[in-house]
Amino acid sequence: MPRRKFLSDADLDRITEATRRAELRTSAEIVTVIATRAGAYTGHVLLAAAVVLFLFSVAYLTFIKPIGSFLKQFLWAFDTNHALWTLVIVQAAVFLLTYAALSTWPGLKRLIISKKDQIAKVHSRAGSEFFGHHVAETAGESGVLIYIALFERRVELLVDSGIAAVVPRETWKDVVEDIIRGVKKRTLVDVLCGQIERIGEVLSKNFPRKERDINELPDRPVLE
């Protein structure tokens, strides 16, 4: 689902403010990345289009005689050679239309990609974003990345080693599940803002805000 259908500038301001408020309670740094999708899945789309093309071709060749007889009613000179040339043209159309449909409609595209592949892609992309946005470079090893992939409807919450050492991984399970529900129910902004402040509250116990705390990473969410 395109992120702009979810997020306006006012929404981004709300998420930014929620992050700022959360970081008033903790020295941890919270970075939110919202991606239209974690992967393009071009290979999946091409394979699906090829399968549809194959099935169509088999059906066409199986019924080539009745198809030819039907078309002869309108094209008196139509014969088997014409039927084969027609197949080539229609094959190209079927492939292109299938590819376009799968590329255009997220719900349809999601059907051809296994959950395993989606999870793997989101996990891999989240890891790249964790380092790409310098979440692993905070002074107190207290960076948090919330990675949201809208197409996959998946969320990864990654923390730096300082947090991982004192906060059990299970702590974040409910946070992740709530944000996923927000994506699916189109209430992402409300849920995300609440969960960001919840993260700040959890981290304030082990990572309280310092007197001269420096905001090391941007509060505004990153859109990709």
mmCIF file of C-alpha atoms in Angstrom, residues 41-191:
data_model
loop_
_atom_site.group_PDB
_atom_site.id
_atom_site.type_symbol
_atom_site.label_atom_id
_atom_site.label_comp_id
_atom_site.label_asym_id
_atom_site.label_seq_id
_atom_site.Cartn_x
_atom_site.Cartn_y
_atom_site.Cartn_z
ATOM 1 C CA TYR A 41 9.719 -8.988 -5.981
ATOM 2 C CA THR A 42 10.240 -8.621 -9.725
ATOM 3 C CA GLY A 43 11.290 -12.257 -10.008
ATOM 4 C CA HIS A 44 8.046 -13.416 -8.403
ATOM 5 C CA VAL A 45 5.983 -11.275 -10.772
ATOM 6 C CA LEU A 46 7.851 -12.488 -13.860
ATOM 7 C CA LEU A 47 7.494 -16.110 -12.788
ATOM 8 C CA ALA A 48 3.761 -15.712 -12.129
ATOM 9 C CA ALA A 49 3.260 -14.033 -15.510
ATOM 10 C CA ALA A 50 5.184 -16.869 -17.180
ATOM 11 C CA VAL A 51 3.003 -19.488 -15.460
ATOM 12 C CA VAL A 52 -0.188 -17.732 -16.583
ATOM 13 C CA LEU A 53 1.232 -17.506 -20.100
ATOM 14 C CA PHE A 54 2.051 -21.230 -20.121
ATOM 15 C CA LEU A 55 -1.411 -22.228 -18.903
ATOM 16 C CA PHE A 56 -3.059 -19.962 -21.450
ATOM 17 C CA SER A 57 -0.916 -21.394 -24.255
ATOM 18 C CA VAL A 58 -1.753 -24.978 -23.289
ATOM 19 C CA ALA A 59 -5.470 -24.153 -23.227
ATOM 20 C CA TYR A 60 -5.269 -22.332 -26.564
ATOM 21 C CA LEU A 61 -3.427 -25.170 -28.323
ATOM 22 C CA THR A 62 -5.775 -27.738 -26.813
ATOM 23 C CA PHE A 63 -8.780 -25.976 -28.288
ATOM 24 C CA ILE A 64 -7.131 -24.563 -31.414
ATOM 25 C CA LYS A 65 -9.572 -26.291 -33.793
ATOM 26 C CA PRO A 66 -12.782 -25.013 -32.179
ATOM 27 C CA ILE A 67 -11.164 -21.603 -31.821
ATOM 28 C CA GLY A 68 -10.310 -21.652 -35.519
ATOM 29 C CA SER A 69 -13.841 -22.718 -36.434
ATOM 30 C CA PHE A 70 -15.299 -19.904 -34.351
ATOM 31 C CA LEU A 71 -13.035 -17.261 -35.887
ATOM 32 C CA LYS A 72 -13.794 -18.478 -39.412
ATOM 33 C CA GLN A 73 -17.312 -17.193 -38.925
ATOM 34 C CA PHE A 74 -15.871 -13.687 -38.934
ATOM 35 C CA LEU A 75 -12.649 -14.130 -40.930
ATOM 36 C CA TRP A 76 -13.353 -16.315 -43.975
ATOM 37 C CA ALA A 77 -9.660 -16.832 -44.813
ATOM 38 C CA PHE A 78 -8.729 -17.837 -41.267
ATOM 39 C CA ASP A 79 -6.743 -21.113 -41.062
ATOM 40 C CA THR A 80 -4.393 -22.930 -38.674
ATOM 41 C CA ASN A 81 -1.431 -20.727 -39.601
ATOM 42 C CA HIS A 82 -3.453 -17.670 -38.709
ATOM 43 C CA ALA A 83 -4.422 -19.318 -35.426
ATOM 44 C CA LEU A 84 -0.764 -19.814 -34.540
ATOM 45 C CA TRP A 85 0.088 -16.203 -35.359
ATOM 46 C CA THR A 86 -2.874 -15.117 -33.295
ATOM 47 C CA LEU A 87 -1.489 -17.187 -30.436
ATOM 48 C CA VAL A 88 1.826 -15.310 -30.547
ATOM 49 C CA ILE A 89 0.088 -11.936 -30.413
ATOM 50 C CA VAL A 90 -2.297 -12.955 -27.655
ATOM 51 C CA GLN A 91 0.558 -14.545 -25.679
ATOM 52 C CA ALA A 92 2.360 -11.212 -25.603
ATOM 53 C CA ALA A 93 -0.818 -9.456 -24.483
ATOM 54 C CA VAL A 94 -1.526 -12.034 -21.766
ATOM 55 C CA PHE A 95 2.015 -11.787 -20.402
ATOM 56 C CA LEU A 96 2.045 -7.986 -20.361
ATOM 57 C CA LEU A 97 -1.430 -7.691 -18.840
ATOM 58 C CA THR A 98 -0.607 -10.233 -16.132
ATOM 59 C CA TYR A 99 2.649 -8.456 -15.327
ATOM 60 C CA ALA A 100 0.892 -5.076 -15.205
ATOM 61 C CA ALA A 101 -1.929 -6.372 -12.991
ATOM 62 C CA LEU A 102 0.447 -7.968 -10.496
ATOM 63 C CA SER A 103 2.620 -4.851 -10.422
ATOM 64 C CA THR A 104 -0.353 -2.495 -9.974
ATOM 65 C CA TRP A 105 -2.527 -4.193 -7.362
ATOM 66 C CA PRO A 106 -0.736 -4.927 -4.059
ATOM 67 C CA GLY A 107 -3.403 -7.365 -2.853
ATOM 68 C CA LEU A 108 -3.014 -9.471 -5.992
ATOM 69 C CA LYS A 109 0.764 -9.288 -5.888
ATOM 70 C CA ARG A 110 0.819 -10.322 -2.247
ATOM 71 C CA LEU A 111 -0.915 -13.596 -3.176
ATOM 72 C CA ILE A 112 2.033 -14.804 -5.261
ATOM 73 C CA ILE A 113 4.717 -14.116 -2.642
ATOM 74 C CA SER A 114 5.098 -16.565 0.218
ATOM 75 C CA LYS A 115 5.053 -15.319 3.798
ATOM 76 C CA LYS A 116 8.507 -16.813 4.210
ATOM 77 C CA ASP A 117 9.897 -14.702 1.367
ATOM 78 C CA GLN A 118 8.199 -11.557 2.670
ATOM 79 C CA ILE A 119 9.505 -12.073 6.204
ATOM 80 C CA ALA A 120 13.028 -12.731 4.933
ATOM 81 C CA LYS A 121 12.993 -9.626 2.742
ATOM 82 C CA VAL A 122 11.690 -7.369 5.522
ATOM 83 C CA HIS A 123 14.216 -8.746 8.007
ATOM 84 C CA SER A 124 17.079 -8.238 5.575
ATOM 85 C CA ARG A 125 16.004 -4.717 4.670
ATOM 86 C CA ALA A 126 15.513 -3.756 8.318
ATOM 87 C CA GLY A 127 19.059 -4.876 9.083
ATOM 88 C CA SER A 128 20.388 -2.702 6.282
ATOM 89 C CA GLU A 129 18.373 0.292 7.476
ATOM 90 C CA PHE A 130 19.623 -0.199 11.040
ATOM 91 C CA PHE A 131 23.179 0.460 9.924
ATOM 92 C CA GLY A 132 22.306 2.776 7.047
ATOM 93 C CA HIS A 133 20.602 5.266 9.370
ATOM 94 C CA HIS A 134 23.382 5.033 11.991
ATOM 95 C CA VAL A 135 21.160 3.492 14.653
ATOM 96 C CA ALA A 136 24.131 1.354 15.704
ATOM 97 C CA GLU A 137 26.345 4.395 16.269
ATOM 98 C CA THR A 138 24.783 6.075 19.317
ATOM 99 C CA ALA A 139 27.059 6.891 22.232
ATOM 100 C CA GLY A 140 25.243 4.623 24.672
ATOM 101 C CA GLU A 141 24.581 1.795 22.207
ATOM 102 C CA SER A 142 20.929 2.628 22.785
ATOM 103 C CA GLY A 143 19.498 3.015 19.307
ATOM 104 C CA VAL A 144 16.073 1.660 18.321
ATOM 105 C CA LEU A 145 14.839 1.142 14.772
ATOM 106 C CA ILE A 146 11.159 0.696 13.952
ATOM 107 C CA TYR A 147 11.013 -0.551 10.371
ATOM 108 C CA ILE A 148 7.538 -0.659 8.810
ATOM 109 C CA ALA A 149 6.987 -2.282 5.400
ATOM 110 C CA LEU A 150 3.508 -1.328 4.189
ATOM 111 C CA PHE A 151 3.181 -3.767 1.288
ATOM 112 C CA GLU A 152 4.261 -6.747 3.363
ATOM 113 C CA ARG A 153 2.357 -5.503 6.420
ATOM 114 C CA ARG A 154 5.374 -6.427 8.498
ATOM 115 C CA VAL A 155 7.245 -4.593 11.246
ATOM 116 C CA GLU A 156 10.757 -5.155 12.569
ATOM 117 C CA LEU A 157 11.958 -3.565 15.787
ATOM 118 C CA LEU A 158 15.736 -3.709 16.126
ATOM 119 C CA VAL A 159 17.725 -2.468 19.111
ATOM 120 C CA ASP A 160 21.420 -1.864 19.646
ATOM 121 C CA SER A 161 23.549 -4.055 21.897
ATOM 122 C CA GLY A 162 23.204 -1.841 24.968
ATOM 123 C CA ILE A 163 19.432 -2.245 25.012
ATOM 124 C CA ALA A 164 19.531 -5.908 24.004
ATOM 125 C CA ALA A 165 21.731 -6.639 27.025
ATOM 126 C CA VAL A 166 19.175 -5.433 29.577
ATOM 127 C CA VAL A 167 15.739 -5.521 27.915
ATOM 128 C CA PRO A 168 14.365 -8.977 26.964
ATOM 129 C CA ARG A 169 13.487 -9.378 23.291
ATOM 130 C CA GLU A 170 9.958 -10.485 24.261
ATOM 131 C CA THR A 171 9.332 -6.970 25.580
ATOM 132 C CA TRP A 172 8.887 -5.720 22.031
ATOM 133 C CA LYS A 173 6.511 -8.422 20.803
ATOM 134 C CA ASP A 174 3.314 -6.558 21.721
ATOM 135 C CA VAL A 175 4.705 -3.318 20.308
ATOM 136 C CA VAL A 176 5.375 -4.943 16.938
ATOM 137 C CA GLU A 177 2.014 -6.723 16.828
ATOM 138 C CA ASP A 178 0.121 -3.525 17.659
ATOM 139 C CA ILE A 179 1.855 -1.594 14.874
ATOM 140 C CA ILE A 180 1.108 -4.385 12.396
ATOM 141 C CA ARG A 181 -2.559 -4.170 13.362
ATOM 142 C CA GLY A 182 -2.387 -0.437 12.798
ATOM 143 C CA VAL A 183 -1.093 -0.990 9.261
ATOM 144 C CA LYS A 184 -3.827 -3.502 8.456
ATOM 145 C CA LYS A 185 -6.628 -1.406 9.970
ATOM 146 C CA ARG A 186 -5.331 1.884 8.544
ATOM 147 C CA THR A 187 -4.813 3.347 11.987
ATOM 148 C CA LEU A 188 -1.038 3.342 11.697
ATOM 149 C CA VAL A 189 -0.365 6.872 12.891
ATOM 150 C CA ASP A 190 -2.434 6.621 16.081
ATOM 151 C CA VAL A 191 -0.989 3.234 16.981
#
